[in-house]
PDB file of C-alpha atoms in Angstrom:
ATOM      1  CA  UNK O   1      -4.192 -10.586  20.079  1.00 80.00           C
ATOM      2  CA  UNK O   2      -2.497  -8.146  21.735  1.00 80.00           C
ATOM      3  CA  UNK O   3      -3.952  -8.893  25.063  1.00 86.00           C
ATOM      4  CA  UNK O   4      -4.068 -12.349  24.881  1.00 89.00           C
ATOM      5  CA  UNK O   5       0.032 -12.227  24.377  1.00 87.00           C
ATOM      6  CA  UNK O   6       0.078 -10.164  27.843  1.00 87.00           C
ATOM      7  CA  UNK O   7      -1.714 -12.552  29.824  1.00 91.00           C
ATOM      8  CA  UNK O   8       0.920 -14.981  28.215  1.00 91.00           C
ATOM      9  CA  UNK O   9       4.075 -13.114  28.829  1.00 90.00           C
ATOM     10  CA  UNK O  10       3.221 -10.350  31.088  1.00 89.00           C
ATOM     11  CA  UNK O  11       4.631  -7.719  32.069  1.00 88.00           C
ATOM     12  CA  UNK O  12       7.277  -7.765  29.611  1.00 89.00           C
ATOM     13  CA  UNK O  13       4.518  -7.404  26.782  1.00 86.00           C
ATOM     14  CA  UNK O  14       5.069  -3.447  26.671  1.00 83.00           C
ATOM     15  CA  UNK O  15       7.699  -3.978  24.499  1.00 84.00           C
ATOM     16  CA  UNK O  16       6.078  -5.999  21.704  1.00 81.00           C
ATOM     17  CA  UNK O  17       4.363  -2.581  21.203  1.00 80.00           C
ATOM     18  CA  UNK O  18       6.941   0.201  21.869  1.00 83.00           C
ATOM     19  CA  UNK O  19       6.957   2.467  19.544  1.00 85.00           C
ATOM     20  CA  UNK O  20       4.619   0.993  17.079  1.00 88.00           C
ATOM     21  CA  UNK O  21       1.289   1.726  15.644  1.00 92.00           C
ATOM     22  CA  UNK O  22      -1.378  -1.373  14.534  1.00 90.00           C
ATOM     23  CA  UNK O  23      -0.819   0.170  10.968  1.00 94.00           C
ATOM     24  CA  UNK O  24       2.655  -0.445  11.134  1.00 94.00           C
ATOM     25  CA  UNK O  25       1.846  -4.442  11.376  1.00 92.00           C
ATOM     26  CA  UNK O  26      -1.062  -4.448   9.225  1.00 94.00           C
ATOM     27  CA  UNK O  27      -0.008  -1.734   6.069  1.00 97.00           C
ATOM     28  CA  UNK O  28       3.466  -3.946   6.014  1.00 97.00           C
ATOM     29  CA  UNK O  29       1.831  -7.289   5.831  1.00 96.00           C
ATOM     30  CA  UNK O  30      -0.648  -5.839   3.449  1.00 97.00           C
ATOM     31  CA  UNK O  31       2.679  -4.669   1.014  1.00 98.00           C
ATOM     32  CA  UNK O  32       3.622  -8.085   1.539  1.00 98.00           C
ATOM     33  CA  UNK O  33       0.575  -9.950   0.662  1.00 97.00           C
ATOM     34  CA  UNK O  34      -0.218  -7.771  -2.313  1.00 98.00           C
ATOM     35  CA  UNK O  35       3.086  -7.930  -3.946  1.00 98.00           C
ATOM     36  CA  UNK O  36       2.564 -11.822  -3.869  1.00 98.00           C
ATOM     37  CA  UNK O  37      -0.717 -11.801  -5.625  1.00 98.00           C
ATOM     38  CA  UNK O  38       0.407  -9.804  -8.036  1.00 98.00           C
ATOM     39  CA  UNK O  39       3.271 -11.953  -8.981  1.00 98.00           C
ATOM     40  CA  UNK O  40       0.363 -14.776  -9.901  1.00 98.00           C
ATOM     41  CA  UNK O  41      -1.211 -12.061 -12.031  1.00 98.00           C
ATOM     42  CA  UNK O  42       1.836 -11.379 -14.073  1.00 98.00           C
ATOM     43  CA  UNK O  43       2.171 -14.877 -14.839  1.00 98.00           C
ATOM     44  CA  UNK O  44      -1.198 -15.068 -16.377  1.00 98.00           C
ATOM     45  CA  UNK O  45      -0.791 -11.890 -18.426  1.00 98.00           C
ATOM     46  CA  UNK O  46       2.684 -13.233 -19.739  1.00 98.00           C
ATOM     47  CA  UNK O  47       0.909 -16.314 -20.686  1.00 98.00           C
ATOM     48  CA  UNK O  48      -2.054 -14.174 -22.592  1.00 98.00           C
ATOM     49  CA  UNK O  49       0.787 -12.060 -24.137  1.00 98.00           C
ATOM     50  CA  UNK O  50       2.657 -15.519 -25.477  1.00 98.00           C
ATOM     51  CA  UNK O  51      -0.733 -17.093 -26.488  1.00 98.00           C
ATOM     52  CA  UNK O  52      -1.820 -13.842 -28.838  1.00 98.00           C
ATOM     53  CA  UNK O  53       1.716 -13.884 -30.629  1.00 98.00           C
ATOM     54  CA  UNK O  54       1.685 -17.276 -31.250  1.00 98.00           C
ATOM     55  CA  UNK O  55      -1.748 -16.958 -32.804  1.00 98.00           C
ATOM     56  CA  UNK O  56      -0.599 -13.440 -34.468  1.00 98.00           C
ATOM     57  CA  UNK O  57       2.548 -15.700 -35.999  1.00 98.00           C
ATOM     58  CA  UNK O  58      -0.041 -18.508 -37.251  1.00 97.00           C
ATOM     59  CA  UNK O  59      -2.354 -15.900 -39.086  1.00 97.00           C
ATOM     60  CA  UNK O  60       0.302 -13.397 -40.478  1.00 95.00           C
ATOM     61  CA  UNK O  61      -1.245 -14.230 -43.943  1.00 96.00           C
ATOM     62  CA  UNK O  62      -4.892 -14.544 -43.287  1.00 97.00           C
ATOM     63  CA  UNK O  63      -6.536 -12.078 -45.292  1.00 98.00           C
ATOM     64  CA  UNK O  64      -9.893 -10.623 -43.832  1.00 97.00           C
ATOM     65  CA  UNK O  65     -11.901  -7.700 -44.049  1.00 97.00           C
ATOM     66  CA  UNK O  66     -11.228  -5.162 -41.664  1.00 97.00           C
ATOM     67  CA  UNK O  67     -14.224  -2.991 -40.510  1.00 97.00           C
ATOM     68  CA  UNK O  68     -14.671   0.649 -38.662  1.00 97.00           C
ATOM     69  CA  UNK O  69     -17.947   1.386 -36.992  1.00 97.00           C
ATOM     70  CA  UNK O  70     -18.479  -2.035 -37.541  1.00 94.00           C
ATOM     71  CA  UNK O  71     -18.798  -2.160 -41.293  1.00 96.00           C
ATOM     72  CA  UNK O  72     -16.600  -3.425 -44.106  1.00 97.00           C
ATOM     73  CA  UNK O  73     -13.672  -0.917 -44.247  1.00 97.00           C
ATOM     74  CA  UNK O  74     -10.645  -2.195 -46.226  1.00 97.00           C
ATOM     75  CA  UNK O  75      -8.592  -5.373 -46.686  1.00 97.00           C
ATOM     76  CA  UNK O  76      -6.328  -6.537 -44.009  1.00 98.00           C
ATOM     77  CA  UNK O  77      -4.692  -9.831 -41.876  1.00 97.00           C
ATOM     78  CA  UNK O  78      -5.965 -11.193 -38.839  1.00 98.00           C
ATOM     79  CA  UNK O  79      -2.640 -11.731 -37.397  1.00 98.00           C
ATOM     80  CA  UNK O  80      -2.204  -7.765 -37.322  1.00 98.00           C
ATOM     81  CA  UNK O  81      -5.169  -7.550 -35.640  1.00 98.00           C
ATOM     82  CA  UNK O  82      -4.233  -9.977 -32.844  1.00 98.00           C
ATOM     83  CA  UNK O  83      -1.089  -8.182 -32.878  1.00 98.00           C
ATOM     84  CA  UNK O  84      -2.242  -5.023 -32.022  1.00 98.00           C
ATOM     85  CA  UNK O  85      -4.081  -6.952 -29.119  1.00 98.00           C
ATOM     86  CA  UNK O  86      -0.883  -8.354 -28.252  1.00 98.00           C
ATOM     87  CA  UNK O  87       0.949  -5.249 -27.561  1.00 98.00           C
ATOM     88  CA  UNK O  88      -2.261  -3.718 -25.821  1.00 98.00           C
ATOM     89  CA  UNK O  89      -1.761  -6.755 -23.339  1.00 98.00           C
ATOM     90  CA  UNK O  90       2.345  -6.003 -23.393  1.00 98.00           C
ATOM     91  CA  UNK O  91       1.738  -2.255 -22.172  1.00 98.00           C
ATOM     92  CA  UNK O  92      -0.763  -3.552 -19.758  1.00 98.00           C
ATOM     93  CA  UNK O  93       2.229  -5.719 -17.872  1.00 98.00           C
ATOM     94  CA  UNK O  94       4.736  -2.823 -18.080  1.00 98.00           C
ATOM     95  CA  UNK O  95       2.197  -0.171 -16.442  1.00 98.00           C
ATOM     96  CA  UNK O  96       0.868  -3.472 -14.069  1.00 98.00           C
ATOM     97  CA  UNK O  97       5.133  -3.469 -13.273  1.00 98.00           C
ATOM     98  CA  UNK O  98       5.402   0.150 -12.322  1.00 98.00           C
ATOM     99  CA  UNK O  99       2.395  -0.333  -9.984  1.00 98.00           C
ATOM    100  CA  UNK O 100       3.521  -3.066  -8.354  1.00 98.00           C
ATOM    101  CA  UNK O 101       6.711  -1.613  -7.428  1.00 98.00           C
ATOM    102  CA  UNK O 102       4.717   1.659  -6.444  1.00 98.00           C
ATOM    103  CA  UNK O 103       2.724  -0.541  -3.404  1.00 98.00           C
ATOM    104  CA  UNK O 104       5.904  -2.024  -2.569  1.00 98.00           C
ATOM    105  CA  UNK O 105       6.114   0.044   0.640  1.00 98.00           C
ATOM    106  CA  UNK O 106       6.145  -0.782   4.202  1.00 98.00           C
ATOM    107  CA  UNK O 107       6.239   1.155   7.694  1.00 97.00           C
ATOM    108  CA  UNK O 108       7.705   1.199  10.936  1.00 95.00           C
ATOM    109  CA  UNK O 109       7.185   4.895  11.569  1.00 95.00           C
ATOM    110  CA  UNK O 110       4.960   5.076  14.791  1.00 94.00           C
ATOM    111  CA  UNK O 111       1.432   6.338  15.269  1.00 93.00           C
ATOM    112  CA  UNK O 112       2.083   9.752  13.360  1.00 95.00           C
ATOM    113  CA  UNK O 113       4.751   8.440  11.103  1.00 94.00           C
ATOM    114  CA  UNK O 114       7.219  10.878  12.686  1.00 95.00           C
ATOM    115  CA  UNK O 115       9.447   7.806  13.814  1.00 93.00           C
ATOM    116  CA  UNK O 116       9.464   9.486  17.035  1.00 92.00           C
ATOM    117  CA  UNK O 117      10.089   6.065  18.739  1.00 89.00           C
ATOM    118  CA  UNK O 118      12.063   4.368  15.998  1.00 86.00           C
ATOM    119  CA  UNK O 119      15.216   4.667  13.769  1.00 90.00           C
ATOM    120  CA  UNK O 120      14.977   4.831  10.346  1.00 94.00           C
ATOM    121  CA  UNK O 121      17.677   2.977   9.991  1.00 95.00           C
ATOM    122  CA  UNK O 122      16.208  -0.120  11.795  1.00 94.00           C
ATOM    123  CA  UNK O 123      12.885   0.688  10.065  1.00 95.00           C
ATOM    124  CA  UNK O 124      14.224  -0.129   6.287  1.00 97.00           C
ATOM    125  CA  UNK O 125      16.824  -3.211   7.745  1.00 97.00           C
ATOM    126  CA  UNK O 126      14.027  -4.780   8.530  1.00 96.00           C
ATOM    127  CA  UNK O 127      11.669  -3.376   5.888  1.00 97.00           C
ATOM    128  CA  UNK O 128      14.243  -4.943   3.195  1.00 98.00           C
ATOM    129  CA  UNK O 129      14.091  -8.724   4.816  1.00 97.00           C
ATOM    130  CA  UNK O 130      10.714  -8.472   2.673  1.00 96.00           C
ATOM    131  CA  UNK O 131      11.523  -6.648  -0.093  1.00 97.00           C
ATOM    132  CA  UNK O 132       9.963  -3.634   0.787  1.00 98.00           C
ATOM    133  CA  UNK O 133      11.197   0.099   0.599  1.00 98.00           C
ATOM    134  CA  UNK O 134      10.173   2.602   3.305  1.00 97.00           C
ATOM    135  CA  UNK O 135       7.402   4.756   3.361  1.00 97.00           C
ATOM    136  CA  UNK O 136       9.142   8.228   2.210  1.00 95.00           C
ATOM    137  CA  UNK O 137       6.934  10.547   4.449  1.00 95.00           C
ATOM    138  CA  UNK O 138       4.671   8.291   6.359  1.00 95.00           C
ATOM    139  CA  UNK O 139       1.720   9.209   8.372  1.00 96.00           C
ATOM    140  CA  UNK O 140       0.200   6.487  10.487  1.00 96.00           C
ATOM    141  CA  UNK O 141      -0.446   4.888   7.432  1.00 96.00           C
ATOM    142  CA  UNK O 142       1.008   3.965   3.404  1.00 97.00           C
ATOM    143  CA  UNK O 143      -0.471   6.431   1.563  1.00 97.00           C
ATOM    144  CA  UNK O 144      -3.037   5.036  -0.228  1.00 97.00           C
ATOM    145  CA  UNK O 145      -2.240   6.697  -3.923  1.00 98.00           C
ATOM    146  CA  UNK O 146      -0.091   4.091  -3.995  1.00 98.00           C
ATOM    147  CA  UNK O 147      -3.127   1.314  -4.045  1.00 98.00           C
ATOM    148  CA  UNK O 148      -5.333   3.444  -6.266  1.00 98.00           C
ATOM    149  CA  UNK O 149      -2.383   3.521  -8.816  1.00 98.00           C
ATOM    150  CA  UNK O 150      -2.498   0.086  -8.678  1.00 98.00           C
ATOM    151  CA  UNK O 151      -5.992  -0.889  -8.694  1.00 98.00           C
ATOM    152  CA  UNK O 152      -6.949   1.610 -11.192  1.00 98.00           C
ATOM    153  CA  UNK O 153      -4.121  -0.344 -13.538  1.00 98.00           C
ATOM    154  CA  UNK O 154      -5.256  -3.247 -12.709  1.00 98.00           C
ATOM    155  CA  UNK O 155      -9.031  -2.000 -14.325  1.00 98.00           C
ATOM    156  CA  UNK O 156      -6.863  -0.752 -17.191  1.00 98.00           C
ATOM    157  CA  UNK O 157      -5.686  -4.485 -17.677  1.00 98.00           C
ATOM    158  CA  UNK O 158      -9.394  -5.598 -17.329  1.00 98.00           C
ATOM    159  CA  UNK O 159     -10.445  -3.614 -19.861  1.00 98.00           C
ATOM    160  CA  UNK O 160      -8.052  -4.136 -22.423  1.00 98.00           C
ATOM    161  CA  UNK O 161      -8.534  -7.979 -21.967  1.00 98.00           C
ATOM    162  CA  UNK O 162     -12.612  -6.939 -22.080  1.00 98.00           C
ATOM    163  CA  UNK O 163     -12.054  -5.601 -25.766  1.00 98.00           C
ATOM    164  CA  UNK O 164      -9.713  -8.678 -27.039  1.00 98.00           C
ATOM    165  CA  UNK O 165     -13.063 -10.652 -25.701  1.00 98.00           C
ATOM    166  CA  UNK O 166     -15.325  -8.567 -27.180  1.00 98.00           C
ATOM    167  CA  UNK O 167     -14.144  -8.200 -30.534  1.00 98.00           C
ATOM    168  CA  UNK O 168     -14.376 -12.502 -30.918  1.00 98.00           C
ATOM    169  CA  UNK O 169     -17.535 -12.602 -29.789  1.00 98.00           C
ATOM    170  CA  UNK O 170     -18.648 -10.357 -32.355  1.00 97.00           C
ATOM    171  CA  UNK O 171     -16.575 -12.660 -34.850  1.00 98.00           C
ATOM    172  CA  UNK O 172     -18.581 -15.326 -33.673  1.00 97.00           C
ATOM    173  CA  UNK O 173     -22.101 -14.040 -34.411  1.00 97.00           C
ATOM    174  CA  UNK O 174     -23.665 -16.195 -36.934  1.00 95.00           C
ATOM    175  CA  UNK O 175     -23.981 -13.366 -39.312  1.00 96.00           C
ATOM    176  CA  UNK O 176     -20.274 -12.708 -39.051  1.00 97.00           C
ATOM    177  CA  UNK O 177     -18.664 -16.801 -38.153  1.00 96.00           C
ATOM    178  CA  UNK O 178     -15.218 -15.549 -38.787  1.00 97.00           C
ATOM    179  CA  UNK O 179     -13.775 -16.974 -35.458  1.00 97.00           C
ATOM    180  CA  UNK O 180     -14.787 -18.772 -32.425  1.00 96.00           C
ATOM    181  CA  UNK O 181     -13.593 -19.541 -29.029  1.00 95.00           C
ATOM    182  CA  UNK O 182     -13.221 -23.440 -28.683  1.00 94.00           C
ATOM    183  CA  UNK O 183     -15.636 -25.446 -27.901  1.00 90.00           C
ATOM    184  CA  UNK O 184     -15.414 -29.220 -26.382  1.00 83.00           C
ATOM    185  CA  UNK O 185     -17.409 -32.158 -27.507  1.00 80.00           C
ATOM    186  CA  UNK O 186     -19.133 -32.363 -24.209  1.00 82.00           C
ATOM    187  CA  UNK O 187     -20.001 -29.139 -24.176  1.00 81.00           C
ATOM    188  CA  UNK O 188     -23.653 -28.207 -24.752  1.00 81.00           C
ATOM    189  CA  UNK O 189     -24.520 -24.512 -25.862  1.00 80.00           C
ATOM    190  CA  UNK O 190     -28.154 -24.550 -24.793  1.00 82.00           C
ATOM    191  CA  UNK O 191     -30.442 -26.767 -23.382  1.00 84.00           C
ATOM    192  CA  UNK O 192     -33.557 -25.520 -25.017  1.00 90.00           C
ATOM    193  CA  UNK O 193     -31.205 -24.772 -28.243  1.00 90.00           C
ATOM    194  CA  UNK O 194     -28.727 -27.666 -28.506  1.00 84.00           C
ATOM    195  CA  UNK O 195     -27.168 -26.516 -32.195  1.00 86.00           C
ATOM    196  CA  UNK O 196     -25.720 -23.375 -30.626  1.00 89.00           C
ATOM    197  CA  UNK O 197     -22.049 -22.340 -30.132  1.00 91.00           C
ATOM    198  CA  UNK O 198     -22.289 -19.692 -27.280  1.00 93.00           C
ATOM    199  CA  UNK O 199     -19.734 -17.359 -26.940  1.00 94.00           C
ATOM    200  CA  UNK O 200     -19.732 -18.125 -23.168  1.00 94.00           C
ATOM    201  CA  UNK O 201     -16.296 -17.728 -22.347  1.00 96.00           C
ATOM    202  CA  UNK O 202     -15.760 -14.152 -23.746  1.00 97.00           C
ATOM    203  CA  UNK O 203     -18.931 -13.027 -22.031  1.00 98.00           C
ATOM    204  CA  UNK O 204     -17.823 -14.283 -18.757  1.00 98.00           C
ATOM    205  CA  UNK O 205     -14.230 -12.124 -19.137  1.00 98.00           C
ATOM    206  CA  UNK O 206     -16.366  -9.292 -20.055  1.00 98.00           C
ATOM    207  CA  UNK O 207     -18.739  -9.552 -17.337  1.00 98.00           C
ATOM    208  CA  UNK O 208     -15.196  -9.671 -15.169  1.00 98.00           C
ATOM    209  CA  UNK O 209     -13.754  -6.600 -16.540  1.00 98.00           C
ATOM    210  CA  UNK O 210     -16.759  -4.603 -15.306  1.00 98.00           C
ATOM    211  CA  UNK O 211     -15.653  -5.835 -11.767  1.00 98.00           C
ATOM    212  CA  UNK O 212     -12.474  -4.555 -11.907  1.00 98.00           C
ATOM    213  CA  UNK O 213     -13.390  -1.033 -12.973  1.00 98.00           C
ATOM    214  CA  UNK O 214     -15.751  -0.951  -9.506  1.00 98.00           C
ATOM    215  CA  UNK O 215     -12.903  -1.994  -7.499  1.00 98.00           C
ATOM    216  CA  UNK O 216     -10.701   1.171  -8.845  1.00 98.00           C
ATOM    217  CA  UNK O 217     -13.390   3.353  -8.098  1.00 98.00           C
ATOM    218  CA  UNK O 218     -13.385   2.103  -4.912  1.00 98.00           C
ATOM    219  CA  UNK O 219      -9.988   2.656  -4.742  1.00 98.00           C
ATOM    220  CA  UNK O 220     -10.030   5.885  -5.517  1.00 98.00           C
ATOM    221  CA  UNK O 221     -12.161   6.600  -2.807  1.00 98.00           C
ATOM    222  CA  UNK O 222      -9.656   5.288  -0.309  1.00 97.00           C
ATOM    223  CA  UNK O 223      -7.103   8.176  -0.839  1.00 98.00           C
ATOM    224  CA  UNK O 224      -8.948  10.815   0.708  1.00 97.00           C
ATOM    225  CA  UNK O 225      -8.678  10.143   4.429  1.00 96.00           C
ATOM    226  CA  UNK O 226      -8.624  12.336   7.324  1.00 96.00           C
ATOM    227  CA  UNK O 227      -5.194  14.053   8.365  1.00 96.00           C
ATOM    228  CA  UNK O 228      -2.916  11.244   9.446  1.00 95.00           C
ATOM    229  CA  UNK O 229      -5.506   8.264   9.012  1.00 93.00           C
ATOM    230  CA  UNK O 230      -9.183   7.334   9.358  1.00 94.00           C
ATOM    231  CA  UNK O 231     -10.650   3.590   8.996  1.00 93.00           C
ATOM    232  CA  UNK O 232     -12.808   4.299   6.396  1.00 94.00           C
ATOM    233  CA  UNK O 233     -10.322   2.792   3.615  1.00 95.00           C
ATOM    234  CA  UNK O 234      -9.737  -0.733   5.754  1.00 94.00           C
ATOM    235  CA  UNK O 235     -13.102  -2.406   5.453  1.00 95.00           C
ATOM    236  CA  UNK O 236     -13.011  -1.263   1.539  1.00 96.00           C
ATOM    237  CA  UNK O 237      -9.509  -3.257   0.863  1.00 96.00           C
ATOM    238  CA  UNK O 238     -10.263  -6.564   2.759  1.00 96.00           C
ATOM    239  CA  UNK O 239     -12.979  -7.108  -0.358  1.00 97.00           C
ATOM    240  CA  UNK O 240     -11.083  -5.568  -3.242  1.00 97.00           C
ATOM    241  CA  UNK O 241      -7.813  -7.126  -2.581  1.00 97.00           C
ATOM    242  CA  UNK O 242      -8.142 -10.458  -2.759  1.00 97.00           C
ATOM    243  CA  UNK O 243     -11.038 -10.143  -4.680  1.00 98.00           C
ATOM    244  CA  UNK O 244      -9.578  -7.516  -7.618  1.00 98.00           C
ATOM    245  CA  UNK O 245      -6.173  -9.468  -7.723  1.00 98.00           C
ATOM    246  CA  UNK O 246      -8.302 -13.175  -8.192  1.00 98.00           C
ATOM    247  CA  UNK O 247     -10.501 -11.694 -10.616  1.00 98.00           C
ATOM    248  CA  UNK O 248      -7.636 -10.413 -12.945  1.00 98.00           C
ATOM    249  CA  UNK O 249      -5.572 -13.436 -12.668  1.00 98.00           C
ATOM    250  CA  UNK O 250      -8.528 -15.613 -13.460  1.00 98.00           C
ATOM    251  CA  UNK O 251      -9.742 -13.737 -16.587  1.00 98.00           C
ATOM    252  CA  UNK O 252      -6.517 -13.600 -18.291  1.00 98.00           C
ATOM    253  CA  UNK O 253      -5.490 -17.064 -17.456  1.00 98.00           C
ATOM    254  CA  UNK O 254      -9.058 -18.055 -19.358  1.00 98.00           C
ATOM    255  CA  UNK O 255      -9.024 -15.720 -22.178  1.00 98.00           C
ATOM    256  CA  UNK O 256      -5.344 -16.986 -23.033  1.00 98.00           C
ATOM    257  CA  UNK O 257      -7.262 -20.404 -23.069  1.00 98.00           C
ATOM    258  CA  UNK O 258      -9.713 -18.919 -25.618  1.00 98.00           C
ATOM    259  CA  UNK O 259      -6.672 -17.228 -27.500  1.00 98.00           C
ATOM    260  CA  UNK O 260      -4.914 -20.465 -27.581  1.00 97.00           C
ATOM    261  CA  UNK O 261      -7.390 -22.422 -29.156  1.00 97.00           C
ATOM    262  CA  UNK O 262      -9.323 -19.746 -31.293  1.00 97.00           C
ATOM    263  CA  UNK O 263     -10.843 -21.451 -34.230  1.00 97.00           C
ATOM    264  CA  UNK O 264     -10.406 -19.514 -37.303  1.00 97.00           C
ATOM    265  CA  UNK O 265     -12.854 -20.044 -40.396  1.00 97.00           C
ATOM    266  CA  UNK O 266     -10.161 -18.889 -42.551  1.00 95.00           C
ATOM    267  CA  UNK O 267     -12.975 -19.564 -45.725  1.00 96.00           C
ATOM    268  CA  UNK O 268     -15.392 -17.037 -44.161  1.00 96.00           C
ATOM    269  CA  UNK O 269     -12.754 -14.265 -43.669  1.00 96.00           C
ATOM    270  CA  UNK O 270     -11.597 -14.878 -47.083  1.00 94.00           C
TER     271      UNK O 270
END
């Protein structure tokens, strides 16, 4: 790009480049970029957090065994236990917050990060036109705790939204038939098995949630780099940002669809 401008402009082209580093372009935009994704993935678990107290309000007074280990334990109401989901999915969004504002971190600093041909002054003006804070002690690169923090929430998310999904499909075995995520009239459970109700939904999310504890390990891996920056972490983030931030957005937007239309057998739980 960077050569094709020269030809362009010419000689005057040194200055696109004074005292910046590549990283400075692409750890910015990548602040940028990342902070809006994650604003699509808040929306979707606000909208699983409204659709589990609704259903917690509705089912306040449904009695139902409750069970530990899996067995009958003692008496209790389903909407407590979708509550307790609820506010599983609540401190999911606050950590997800803290995160977010944690990658919210740009550069201008140089090749080093020792600003030795910039002002820090002019770095954060134009650092704050998007929203972004500077990098407190940069080196060529945002230090990539930050991303790990966040990716590694983001799993946390996953996981809590794999054991709402969990937990119905087990109240959907036949033996149990307690609940069930909705099912549409076209909707055909098996072709060899017509009469069955599979719990497809759920097991999708779950299958999901596995995903997104990869991509935090992978994340992970991206903090050790060599002194003031190695490559090794770029080619790891071009797959697990787009790919972890669509991936958590997607399976809380459809288990809020499952929450929202749960079918509860109030008879069998009784």
């Amino acid at each position: 790009f960077l050569t094709h401008v020269e030809e362009q402009a010419g000689d005057v082209t040194r200055f696109v480049h004074f005292g910046l580093t590549s990283s400075d372009m692409l750890d910015t935009v990548s602040a940028i970029q990342m902070v809006q994704a994650c604003a699509y993935v808040r929306e979707e678990l606000a909208g699983l957090e409204k659709a589990l107290m609704t259903q917690a309000e509705a089912n306040r007074k449904t009695p139902m065994v409750g069970r530990t280990h899996g067995m009958h334990a003692e008496a209790t109401s389903f909407g407590l236990i979708l509550l307790g989901w609820r506010e599983m999915v609540v401190r999911a969004i606050r950590r997800f917050d803290e995160a977010v504002d944690g990658i919210r971190v740009g550069k201008l600093a140089g090749a080093v990060g020792n600003l030795a041909f910039g002002d820090p002054g002019r770095e954060a003006a134009v650092l704050a036109r998007f929203g972004l804070k500077p990098e407190t002690a940069a080196t060529q690169i945002v230090a990539r705790d930050r991303y790990a923090a966040l990716f590694t929430t983001m799993a946390v998310a996953g996981s809590v939204i794999d054991h709402i999904a969990l937990n119905i499909r087990h109240l959907q075995r036949t033996e149990v038939g307690e609940a069930q995520e909705p099912f549409s009239g076209k909707q055909r459970g098996s072709s060899a098995m017509p009469h069955k109700k599979n719990p497809i939904g759920c097991e999708n999310v779950c299958g999901q949630a596995r995903l997104l504890r990869g991509y935090a390990l992978a994340a992970l891996e991206d903090v050790a780099l060599w002194h003031e920056r190695d490559i090794s972490h770029s080619s790891v983030e071009r797959v697990i940002g787009p790919d972890a931030t669509a991936t958590l957005e997607y399976i809380a937007k459809r288990l809020a669809g499952i929450v929202g239309g749960l079918v509860v057998h109030w008879d069998r739980m009784l």
